[in-house]
Amino acid sequence: MTPLLSVHGLTKTYGAQIGCADVALELHPGEVLGVVGESGSGKSTLLSCMAGHLTPDAGEVVFDTRAEGPRDVLKMSEPERRMLGRTDWAFVHQNPRDGLRMGVSAGGNVGERLMAVGARHYGEIREAATDWLARVEIAETRVDDRPSTFSGGMQQRLQIARNLVTAPRLVFMDEPTGGLDVSVQARLLDLLRGLVRDLGLSAIVVTHDLAVTRLLAHRLMVMKGGRVVEAGLTDQVLDDPQHPYTQLLVSSVLQV
Amino acid sequence: MIEIDDLSKSFTLHNQGGATIPVLDGAHLAVAPGECVALTGASGSGKSTLMRMIYGNYLARSGRILIGGLDVARAAPHEIMELRRTTLGYVSQFLRVIPRVPAVEVVAEPRLAAGVDRATALAEARALLARLNLPERLWSLSPTTFSGGEQQRVNVARGFVHPYPALVLDEPTASLDGVNRDVVLTLIEEAKTRGAAIVGIFHDIGARERVCDREIDVTGFAPARVA
């Protein structure tokens, strides 16, 4: 089975400071990979390098494209990469304001991504937008409202709808449930689990919340100081951690 | 179906002075299709550790755990995921409750993951919950607020809804009343009849005598103590 994404030797430094060093990973279709570690461990740098928001110093990010099979994304032309970012890839930001256009209606936010890939029929775009708002549990009556009038949880669900409307195969998520109330978090996690299973999505989810990874991620990668210190099945890494740092992380979680 | 050979396990506690606790050494067992084997031994002897290793939840230090031809001790994560989806089921002692997910969905999930259509998966889940006498009004609720016995029945249903060829059962009849204990034991007998290989921990001696063909005392796999 060809991996959907395979990363080798990915390295990014900020002067003398290591962002991430020699990271390798493989993601198979339908898999969700969680990336955990404390602030400054390099998990967000890694995500940004893979998603093309940062240029790494070294390494390969090979994506199994629909048309041409496996290709190193870092060697693609800028227009090619941008096309990928609008079609097969999606990026869910921690802060929905970074992923939404706050001055455009909810329906417009979802429809815009469809128009960027060539959809022109207004009725169809609106129908697809309304359908996606329903899937992320936003009432049809709010389709013409701006996201600035939405709660934080609704904004995050809208950002997910905007990202998933083009049926991407790979979704990058940066702390998708960060900054949300616990009850809202649970609702969002449940929604994401369902979408991953029903659409066969693959995703890389960066989070510092181990409980989130247990619910959402099949596999887990633990980072410290820019390096991957441990990786494996999520329940195995959480229940039988091998590396001293992972043992510390797991034992530091407060039981409720 | 399940073949364990020269398996050992120890835990290293890096944040407690690097203490190493050996748990199992040279463990071996084989379970044929249609057979149910009980693990016995005092608390702390490594029964649960062995079961978790079979499921890929704990890493082996050395040895082999062959399940349907795949060596779990060496398999890549996506191979273990596939094994759990198709071949290997696990009924733990406690249900990991997911907020907002109704009981019937919790039970149907393994079938959906195996590619069964939604309507069929839900129908099978309802049939099993009914057999386990879980009141129908609870099916659409999240098990978060269920009693211990109710949660355990959801857990058992989730483990038996898919016809796994291999099953690991950790005290499947714990916290159940007589009627439901009997239902669970019948489910185990049916699984054996269809050819499932089963390893389990049964503190309930009557249950063990009814469904288990053999007992293996894991005390025999204890590492030699260095005096």
Coordinates of C-alpha atoms in Angstrom, one line a residue:
Chain A
M1 CA 0.0 0.0 0.0
T2 CA 1.5 3.4 -1.0
P3 CA 1.5 5.8 1.9
L4 CA -0.5 8.9 1.3
L5 CA 2.2 11.0 2.7
S6 CA 5.8 10.1 3.5
V7 CA 8.2 12.6 5.1
H8 CA 12.0 12.0 5.3
G9 CA 14.7 14.0 7.1
L10 CA 12.6 17.1 7.5
T11 CA 14.7 19.8 9.2
K12 CA 14.1 23.4 10.0
T13 CA 16.3 25.6 12.1
Y14 CA 15.8 29.2 13.2
G15 CA 19.5 30.4 13.3
A16 CA 21.1 28.3 16.0
Q17 CA 17.7 27.2 17.3
I18 CA 16.3 23.8 16.2
G19 CA 12.7 24.0 14.9
C20 CA 12.5 20.3 14.0
A21 CA 15.3 18.0 13.2
D22 CA 15.4 14.9 10.9
V23 CA 11.7 14.1 11.2
A24 CA 10.4 11.0 9.3
L25 CA 6.9 9.8 9.1
E26 CA 4.4 7.8 7.0
L27 CA 0.7 8.3 6.8
H28 CA -1.6 5.7 5.2
P29 CA -5.0 6.5 3.7
G30 CA -7.7 6.7 6.4
E31 CA -5.1 7.2 9.2
V32 CA -5.1 9.9 11.8
L33 CA -1.7 10.8 13.3
G34 CA -1.5 12.8 16.5
V35 CA 1.6 14.8 17.2
V36 CA 2.1 15.7 20.8
G37 CA 4.8 17.5 22.8
E38 CA 5.1 20.6 25.0
S39 CA 5.3 24.2 23.7
G40 CA 8.5 24.6 21.8
S41 CA 8.8 20.9 21.0
G42 CA 8.7 21.6 17.3
K43 CA 5.3 20.1 16.5
S44 CA 3.8 23.3 15.0
T45 CA 7.0 23.9 13.0
L46 CA 6.8 20.4 11.6
L47 CA 3.1 20.9 10.7
S48 CA 3.9 24.2 8.9
C49 CA 6.8 22.7 7.0
M50 CA 4.7 19.8 5.8
A51 CA 1.8 22.0 4.9
G52 CA 4.0 24.4 2.9
H53 CA 3.6 27.4 5.2
L54 CA 7.3 27.3 6.1
T55 CA 10.2 26.3 3.9
P56 CA 12.3 23.6 5.6
D57 CA 16.1 23.6 5.3
A58 CA 16.3 19.9 4.3
G59 CA 14.1 16.9 3.7
E60 CA 11.3 15.5 1.5
V61 CA 7.5 15.7 1.8
V62 CA 6.2 13.1 -0.7
F63 CA 2.4 13.2 -1.3
D64 CA 0.6 10.5 -3.4
T65 CA -1.1 12.9 -5.9
R66 CA -4.2 11.8 -7.7
A67 CA -2.9 12.5 -11.2
E68 CA 0.8 11.7 -11.0
G69 CA 1.3 9.4 -8.0
P70 CA 4.0 10.2 -5.3
R71 CA 5.6 13.6 -5.7
D72 CA 7.9 15.7 -3.5
V73 CA 5.7 18.7 -2.6
L74 CA 8.8 20.8 -1.7
K75 CA 9.9 20.5 -5.4
M76 CA 6.5 21.5 -6.8
S77 CA 6.0 24.9 -8.4
E78 CA 4.2 27.5 -6.4
P79 CA 0.9 27.3 -8.5
E80 CA 1.0 23.5 -8.2
R81 CA 1.3 23.7 -4.5
R82 CA -1.4 26.3 -4.1
M83 CA -3.7 24.1 -6.2
L84 CA -3.0 21.2 -3.8
G85 CA -3.8 23.4 -0.9
R86 CA -7.2 24.2 -2.4
T87 CA -8.1 20.7 -3.4
D88 CA -6.6 17.6 -1.8
W89 CA -5.1 19.3 1.2
A90 CA -6.8 21.3 4.0
F91 CA -5.5 23.1 7.0
V92 CA -7.5 23.7 10.1
H93 CA -6.0 26.5 12.3
Q94 CA -6.3 26.7 16.0
N95 CA -7.8 30.1 15.8
P96 CA -10.8 30.0 13.4
R97 CA -10.1 33.7 12.5
D98 CA -6.9 32.5 10.7
G99 CA -8.8 30.1 8.5
L100 CA -12.0 32.0 7.9
R101 CA -12.9 35.3 6.1
M102 CA -14.6 37.1 8.9
G103 CA -16.3 39.7 6.6
V104 CA -17.9 37.1 4.4
S105 CA -21.1 35.1 5.2
A106 CA -20.9 31.5 6.5
G107 CA -22.2 30.2 3.2
G108 CA -19.7 32.4 1.4
N109 CA -16.9 31.0 3.4
V110 CA -17.7 27.5 2.4
G111 CA -18.7 28.4 -1.2
E112 CA -15.5 30.4 -1.8
R113 CA -13.3 27.3 -1.6
L114 CA -15.6 25.5 -4.2
M115 CA -15.3 28.6 -6.5
A116 CA -11.5 28.4 -6.2
V117 CA -11.6 25.0 -7.8
G118 CA -13.9 26.1 -10.6
A119 CA -17.5 25.8 -9.4
R120 CA -19.6 28.5 -11.0
H121 CA -23.2 27.5 -10.6
Y122 CA -24.6 29.6 -7.8
G123 CA -27.4 27.3 -6.9
E124 CA -25.1 24.3 -6.6
I125 CA -22.5 26.2 -4.6
R126 CA -25.2 27.3 -2.2
E127 CA -26.7 23.9 -1.9
A128 CA -23.2 22.4 -1.2
A129 CA -22.5 25.1 1.4
T130 CA -25.9 24.5 3.2
D131 CA -25.3 20.8 3.1
W132 CA -21.9 21.2 4.7
L133 CA -23.2 23.6 7.3
A134 CA -25.7 21.0 8.3
R135 CA -23.0 18.3 8.6
V136 CA -21.1 20.5 11.0
E137 CA -24.3 21.2 12.9
I138 CA -24.8 24.8 11.9
A139 CA -28.5 25.7 11.3
E140 CA -29.5 26.6 7.8
T141 CA -30.9 29.9 9.1
R142 CA -27.4 31.1 9.8
V143 CA -26.0 30.6 6.3
D144 CA -26.1 34.3 5.5
D145 CA -24.7 35.4 8.8
R146 CA -21.0 36.4 9.2
P147 CA -18.8 34.2 11.3
S148 CA -18.1 37.2 13.6
T149 CA -21.6 36.7 15.0
F150 CA -20.8 33.0 15.8
S151 CA -19.6 31.5 19.0
G152 CA -16.0 30.1 19.1
G153 CA -17.2 26.5 18.7
M154 CA -19.4 27.4 15.7
Q155 CA -16.6 29.3 14.1
Q156 CA -14.4 26.2 14.5
R157 CA -17.0 24.0 12.9
L158 CA -17.5 26.5 10.1
Q159 CA -13.7 26.4 9.5
I160 CA -13.9 22.6 9.2
A161 CA -16.8 22.8 6.7
R162 CA -14.9 25.4 4.6
N163 CA -11.9 23.0 4.6
L164 CA -13.7 19.8 3.8
V165 CA -16.1 21.0 1.1
T166 CA -13.6 20.1 -1.6
A167 CA -13.3 16.6 -0.3
P168 CA -9.6 16.8 0.6
R169 CA -7.7 13.6 1.2
L170 CA -5.3 15.1 3.8
V171 CA -6.2 17.5 6.6
F172 CA -3.6 19.2 8.8
M173 CA -5.0 20.4 12.1
D174 CA -3.2 22.7 14.6
E175 CA -4.8 22.4 18.0
P176 CA -8.3 22.1 16.6
T177 CA -10.0 22.0 20.0
G178 CA -7.6 24.4 21.7
G179 CA -9.4 27.4 23.2
L180 CA -12.8 25.8 23.3
D181 CA -14.9 24.9 26.3
V182 CA -14.8 21.2 27.3
S183 CA -18.4 20.6 26.3
V184 CA -17.8 22.2 22.9
Q185 CA -14.6 20.2 22.5
A186 CA -16.4 17.0 23.0
R187 CA -18.9 17.9 20.3
L188 CA -16.2 18.9 17.9
L189 CA -14.2 15.7 18.6
D190 CA -17.3 13.6 18.0
L191 CA -17.9 15.5 14.7
L192 CA -14.3 15.0 13.6
R193 CA -14.3 11.3 14.4
G194 CA -17.4 10.8 12.3
L195 CA -16.0 12.8 9.4
V196 CA -12.8 10.9 9.4
R197 CA -14.6 7.5 9.4
D198 CA -17.3 8.4 6.9
L199 CA -15.1 10.2 4.4
G200 CA -12.0 8.1 4.9
L201 CA -9.9 11.2 5.6
S202 CA -6.3 11.1 6.6
A203 CA -5.2 13.7 9.1
I204 CA -2.3 15.0 11.1
V205 CA -3.4 16.6 14.3
V206 CA -1.0 18.7 16.4
T207 CA -2.2 19.0 20.0
H208 CA -0.8 19.1 23.5
D209 CA -4.0 17.4 24.8
L210 CA -3.4 13.6 25.2
A211 CA -7.1 13.0 25.7
V212 CA -7.8 14.4 22.3
T213 CA -5.3 12.1 20.7
R214 CA -6.8 9.0 22.4
L215 CA -10.2 9.8 20.9
L216 CA -9.1 11.0 17.5
A217 CA -5.7 9.6 16.5
H218 CA -4.8 6.1 15.5
R219 CA -1.1 6.7 15.9
L220 CA 0.9 9.0 18.0
M221 CA 4.2 10.7 17.6
V222 CA 5.9 12.4 20.6
M223 CA 8.3 15.3 20.0
K224 CA 10.8 17.0 22.3
G225 CA 13.4 19.5 21.3
G226 CA 12.5 19.3 17.6
R227 CA 13.0 15.5 17.5
V228 CA 10.6 12.6 17.5
V229 CA 11.4 10.6 20.7
E230 CA 8.7 8.0 20.4
A231 CA 6.0 6.8 17.9
G232 CA 3.5 4.0 17.8
L233 CA -0.2 3.1 18.1
T234 CA -1.9 5.7 20.2
D235 CA -3.1 3.4 23.0
Q236 CA 0.3 1.7 23.1
V237 CA 2.2 4.9 23.5
L238 CA -0.2 6.2 26.1
D239 CA -0.5 2.9 28.1
D240 CA 3.1 1.6 27.7
P241 CA 5.3 4.7 27.1
Q242 CA 8.9 3.8 26.5
H243 CA 10.8 7.1 26.5
P244 CA 11.4 9.0 29.7
Y245 CA 9.8 12.2 28.3
T246 CA 6.6 10.3 27.2
Q247 CA 6.4 8.6 30.6
L248 CA 6.6 12.1 32.2
L249 CA 3.9 13.5 29.8
V250 CA 1.5 10.6 30.5
S251 CA 2.0 10.6 34.2
S252 CA 1.5 14.4 34.4
V253 CA -2.1 14.2 33.1
L254 CA -4.6 14.9 35.9
Q255 CA -7.3 12.2 36.3
V256 CA -10.8 13.5 36.4
Chain B
M1 CA -4.9 -19.0 15.7
I2 CA -3.0 -17.4 18.7
E3 CA 0.5 -18.6 19.2
I4 CA 2.8 -17.1 21.8
D5 CA 6.5 -18.1 22.0
D6 CA 9.3 -17.2 24.4
L7 CA 7.6 -13.8 25.2
S8 CA 9.1 -11.5 27.8
K9 CA 8.1 -8.2 29.2
S10 CA 9.5 -5.7 31.6
F11 CA 8.7 -2.1 32.5
T12 CA 11.3 0.5 32.9
L13 CA 10.2 3.5 35.0
H14 CA 12.5 6.3 33.9
N15 CA 11.1 8.9 36.2
Q16 CA 11.4 6.7 39.3
G17 CA 15.1 6.1 39.3
G18 CA 15.1 4.0 36.2
A19 CA 13.7 1.0 38.1
T20 CA 13.1 -2.0 35.9
I21 CA 10.3 -4.4 36.8
P22 CA 10.4 -7.7 35.0
V23 CA 6.9 -9.1 34.6
L24 CA 7.0 -12.1 32.2
D25 CA 9.8 -14.3 30.9
G26 CA 9.5 -17.2 28.4
A27 CA 5.7 -17.0 28.2
H28 CA 4.2 -19.4 25.7
L29 CA 0.7 -20.6 24.8
A30 CA -1.3 -21.7 21.8
V31 CA -5.0 -21.3 21.3
A32 CA -6.7 -23.2 18.5
P33 CA -9.9 -22.0 16.7
G34 CA -12.9 -22.8 18.8
E35 CA -10.9 -23.0 22.0
C36 CA -11.2 -20.9 25.1
V37 CA -8.2 -20.6 27.4
A38 CA -8.3 -19.1 30.8
L39 CA -5.3 -17.2 32.3
T40 CA -5.0 -17.8 36.0
G41 CA -2.6 -16.6 38.7
A42 CA -2.6 -14.2 41.6
S43 CA -3.2 -10.5 41.1
G44 CA 0.0 -8.9 39.8
S45 CA 1.2 -12.1 38.2
G46 CA 0.9 -10.6 34.7
K47 CA -2.4 -11.9 33.3
S48 CA -3.6 -8.5 32.2
T49 CA -0.1 -7.6 30.9
L50 CA -0.1 -10.7 28.7
M51 CA -3.6 -9.9 27.4
R52 CA -2.6 -6.3 26.6
M53 CA 0.5 -7.6 24.7
I54 CA -1.7 -9.9 22.6
Y55 CA -3.8 -6.9 21.7
G56 CA -0.7 -4.8 20.9
N57 CA -1.5 -2.4 23.7
Y58 CA 1.8 -3.2 25.5
L59 CA 5.1 -3.7 23.7
A60 CA 6.9 -7.0 24.0
R61 CA 10.6 -7.0 25.0
S62 CA 11.3 -10.1 23.1
G63 CA 9.5 -13.1 21.7
R64 CA 6.6 -13.7 19.3
I65 CA 2.9 -13.2 19.3
L66 CA 1.4 -14.7 16.2
I67 CA -2.2 -14.0 15.5
G68 CA -3.6 -15.3 12.2
G69 CA 0.0 -15.2 10.9
L70 CA 0.9 -11.7 12.0
D71 CA 3.6 -11.2 14.6
V72 CA 2.1 -8.5 16.9
A73 CA 5.4 -8.1 18.7
R74 CA 7.0 -6.9 15.5
A75 CA 4.1 -5.6 13.3
A76 CA 3.9 -2.0 12.1
P77 CA 1.1 0.1 13.7
H78 CA -1.0 0.1 10.6
E79 CA -0.8 -3.7 10.5
I80 CA -2.0 -3.9 14.1
M81 CA -4.8 -1.5 13.2
E82 CA -5.9 -3.7 10.4
L83 CA -5.7 -6.8 12.6
R84 CA -7.9 -5.1 15.2
R85 CA -10.4 -4.1 12.5
T86 CA -10.8 -7.6 11.0
T87 CA -9.4 -10.3 13.2
L88 CA -8.8 -9.4 16.9
G89 CA -11.4 -8.2 19.4
Y90 CA -10.9 -7.1 22.9
V91 CA -13.3 -6.7 25.8
S92 CA -11.7 -4.7 28.5
Q93 CA -13.0 -4.4 32.1
F94 CA -14.0 -0.8 31.6
L95 CA -15.7 1.0 28.8
R96 CA -13.9 4.1 27.6
V97 CA -16.9 6.4 27.3
I98 CA -16.9 9.0 24.6
P99 CA -19.1 12.0 25.4
R100 CA -22.1 12.5 23.2
V101 CA -21.8 9.2 21.4
P102 CA -25.0 7.1 22.0
A103 CA -24.6 3.5 23.3
V104 CA -26.0 2.0 20.0
E105 CA -23.3 3.9 18.0
V106 CA -20.6 2.7 20.4
V107 CA -21.6 -0.9 19.7
A108 CA -22.1 -0.4 16.0
E109 CA -18.6 1.2 15.5
P110 CA -16.6 -2.0 15.0
R111 CA -19.0 -3.1 12.3
L112 CA -18.8 0.3 10.6
A113 CA -15.0 0.1 10.7
A114 CA -15.2 -3.3 9.1
G115 CA -17.1 -1.8 6.2
V116 CA -20.6 -3.0 7.0
D117 CA -23.3 -0.5 5.9
R118 CA -24.8 1.8 8.5
A119 CA -28.3 0.4 8.6
T120 CA -27.1 -3.2 9.1
A121 CA -24.5 -2.2 11.7
L122 CA -27.1 -0.4 13.7
A123 CA -29.6 -3.2 13.5
E124 CA -27.0 -5.7 14.7
A125 CA -26.0 -3.4 17.5
R126 CA -29.7 -3.1 18.6
A127 CA -30.2 -6.8 18.5
L128 CA -27.2 -7.4 20.7
L129 CA -28.2 -4.7 23.2
A130 CA -31.6 -6.3 23.4
R131 CA -30.1 -9.7 24.0
L132 CA -28.1 -8.2 26.8
N133 CA -31.3 -6.8 28.3
L134 CA -30.2 -3.1 28.1
P135 CA -33.4 -1.1 28.3
E136 CA -34.3 0.4 24.9
R137 CA -34.6 3.9 26.3
L138 CA -30.9 3.9 27.0
W139 CA -29.7 2.9 23.5
S140 CA -29.8 6.5 22.2
L141 CA -28.0 7.9 25.3
S142 CA -24.2 8.2 25.8
P143 CA -23.1 5.6 28.3
T144 CA -21.4 8.3 30.4
T145 CA -24.2 8.2 33.0
F146 CA -24.8 4.4 32.9
S147 CA -24.3 2.1 35.9
G148 CA -21.3 -0.2 36.0
G149 CA -23.3 -3.2 34.9
E150 CA -25.0 -1.3 32.0
Q151 CA -21.6 0.0 30.8
Q152 CA -20.2 -3.5 30.9
R153 CA -23.0 -4.8 28.8
V154 CA -22.3 -2.0 26.2
N155 CA -18.7 -3.1 26.3
V156 CA -19.5 -6.7 25.8
A157 CA -21.8 -5.9 22.9
R158 CA -19.1 -3.9 21.3
G159 CA -16.7 -6.8 21.6
F160 CA -19.1 -9.4 20.2
V161 CA -20.9 -7.5 17.5
H162 CA -18.2 -8.3 14.9
P163 CA -17.3 -12.0 14.4
Y164 CA -13.6 -11.7 15.2
P165 CA -11.7 -15.0 14.7
A166 CA -9.6 -14.1 17.9
L167 CA -10.9 -12.6 21.1
V168 CA -9.3 -11.3 24.3
L169 CA -11.7 -11.1 27.2
D170 CA -10.8 -9.3 30.5
E171 CA -13.4 -10.4 33.1
P172 CA -16.3 -10.2 30.7
T173 CA -18.9 -11.2 33.4
A174 CA -17.7 -8.8 36.1
S175 CA -20.4 -6.6 37.6
L176 CA -23.2 -8.5 35.8
D177 CA -26.3 -10.0 37.4
G178 CA -27.1 -13.8 36.9
V179 CA -29.3 -13.4 33.9
N180 CA -26.8 -11.2 31.9
R181 CA -23.9 -13.3 33.1
D182 CA -25.6 -16.2 31.4
V183 CA -26.2 -14.2 28.2
V184 CA -22.5 -13.3 28.1
L185 CA -21.4 -16.9 28.6
T186 CA -23.8 -18.0 25.8
L187 CA -22.2 -15.4 23.5
I188 CA -18.8 -16.9 24.4
E189 CA -20.0 -20.4 23.6
E190 CA -21.5 -19.2 20.3
A191 CA -18.2 -17.5 19.4
K192 CA -16.4 -20.8 20.1
T193 CA -18.9 -22.7 17.9
R194 CA -18.2 -20.3 15.0
G195 CA -14.5 -21.0 15.5
A196 CA -13.1 -18.1 17.5
A197 CA -9.9 -18.6 19.5
I198 CA -10.4 -17.0 22.9
V199 CA -8.0 -16.0 25.7
G200 CA -9.5 -14.6 28.9
I201 CA -9.3 -13.7 32.5
F202 CA -12.3 -15.1 34.5
H203 CA -12.3 -14.7 38.3
D204 CA -15.7 -16.2 38.3
I205 CA -14.9 -19.9 38.7
G206 CA -18.3 -21.1 37.5
A207 CA -18.0 -19.1 34.3
R208 CA -14.5 -20.4 33.8
E209 CA -15.6 -24.0 34.2
R210 CA -18.5 -23.5 31.8
V211 CA -16.7 -21.9 28.8
C212 CA -13.0 -22.6 29.2
D213 CA -11.3 -25.7 27.8
R214 CA -8.0 -25.2 29.6
E215 CA -6.3 -23.1 32.2
I216 CA -2.8 -21.6 32.0
D217 CA -1.2 -20.3 35.2
V218 CA 0.9 -17.3 34.3
T219 CA 2.8 -17.7 37.5
G220 CA 4.8 -20.2 35.5
F221 CA 6.0 -17.3 33.3
A222 CA 7.4 -15.2 36.2
P223 CA 10.9 -14.1 35.7
A224 CA 13.5 -15.7 38.0
R225 CA 14.0 -13.3 41.0
V226 CA 17.5 -12.2 41.5
A227 CA 18.0 -12.6 45.3

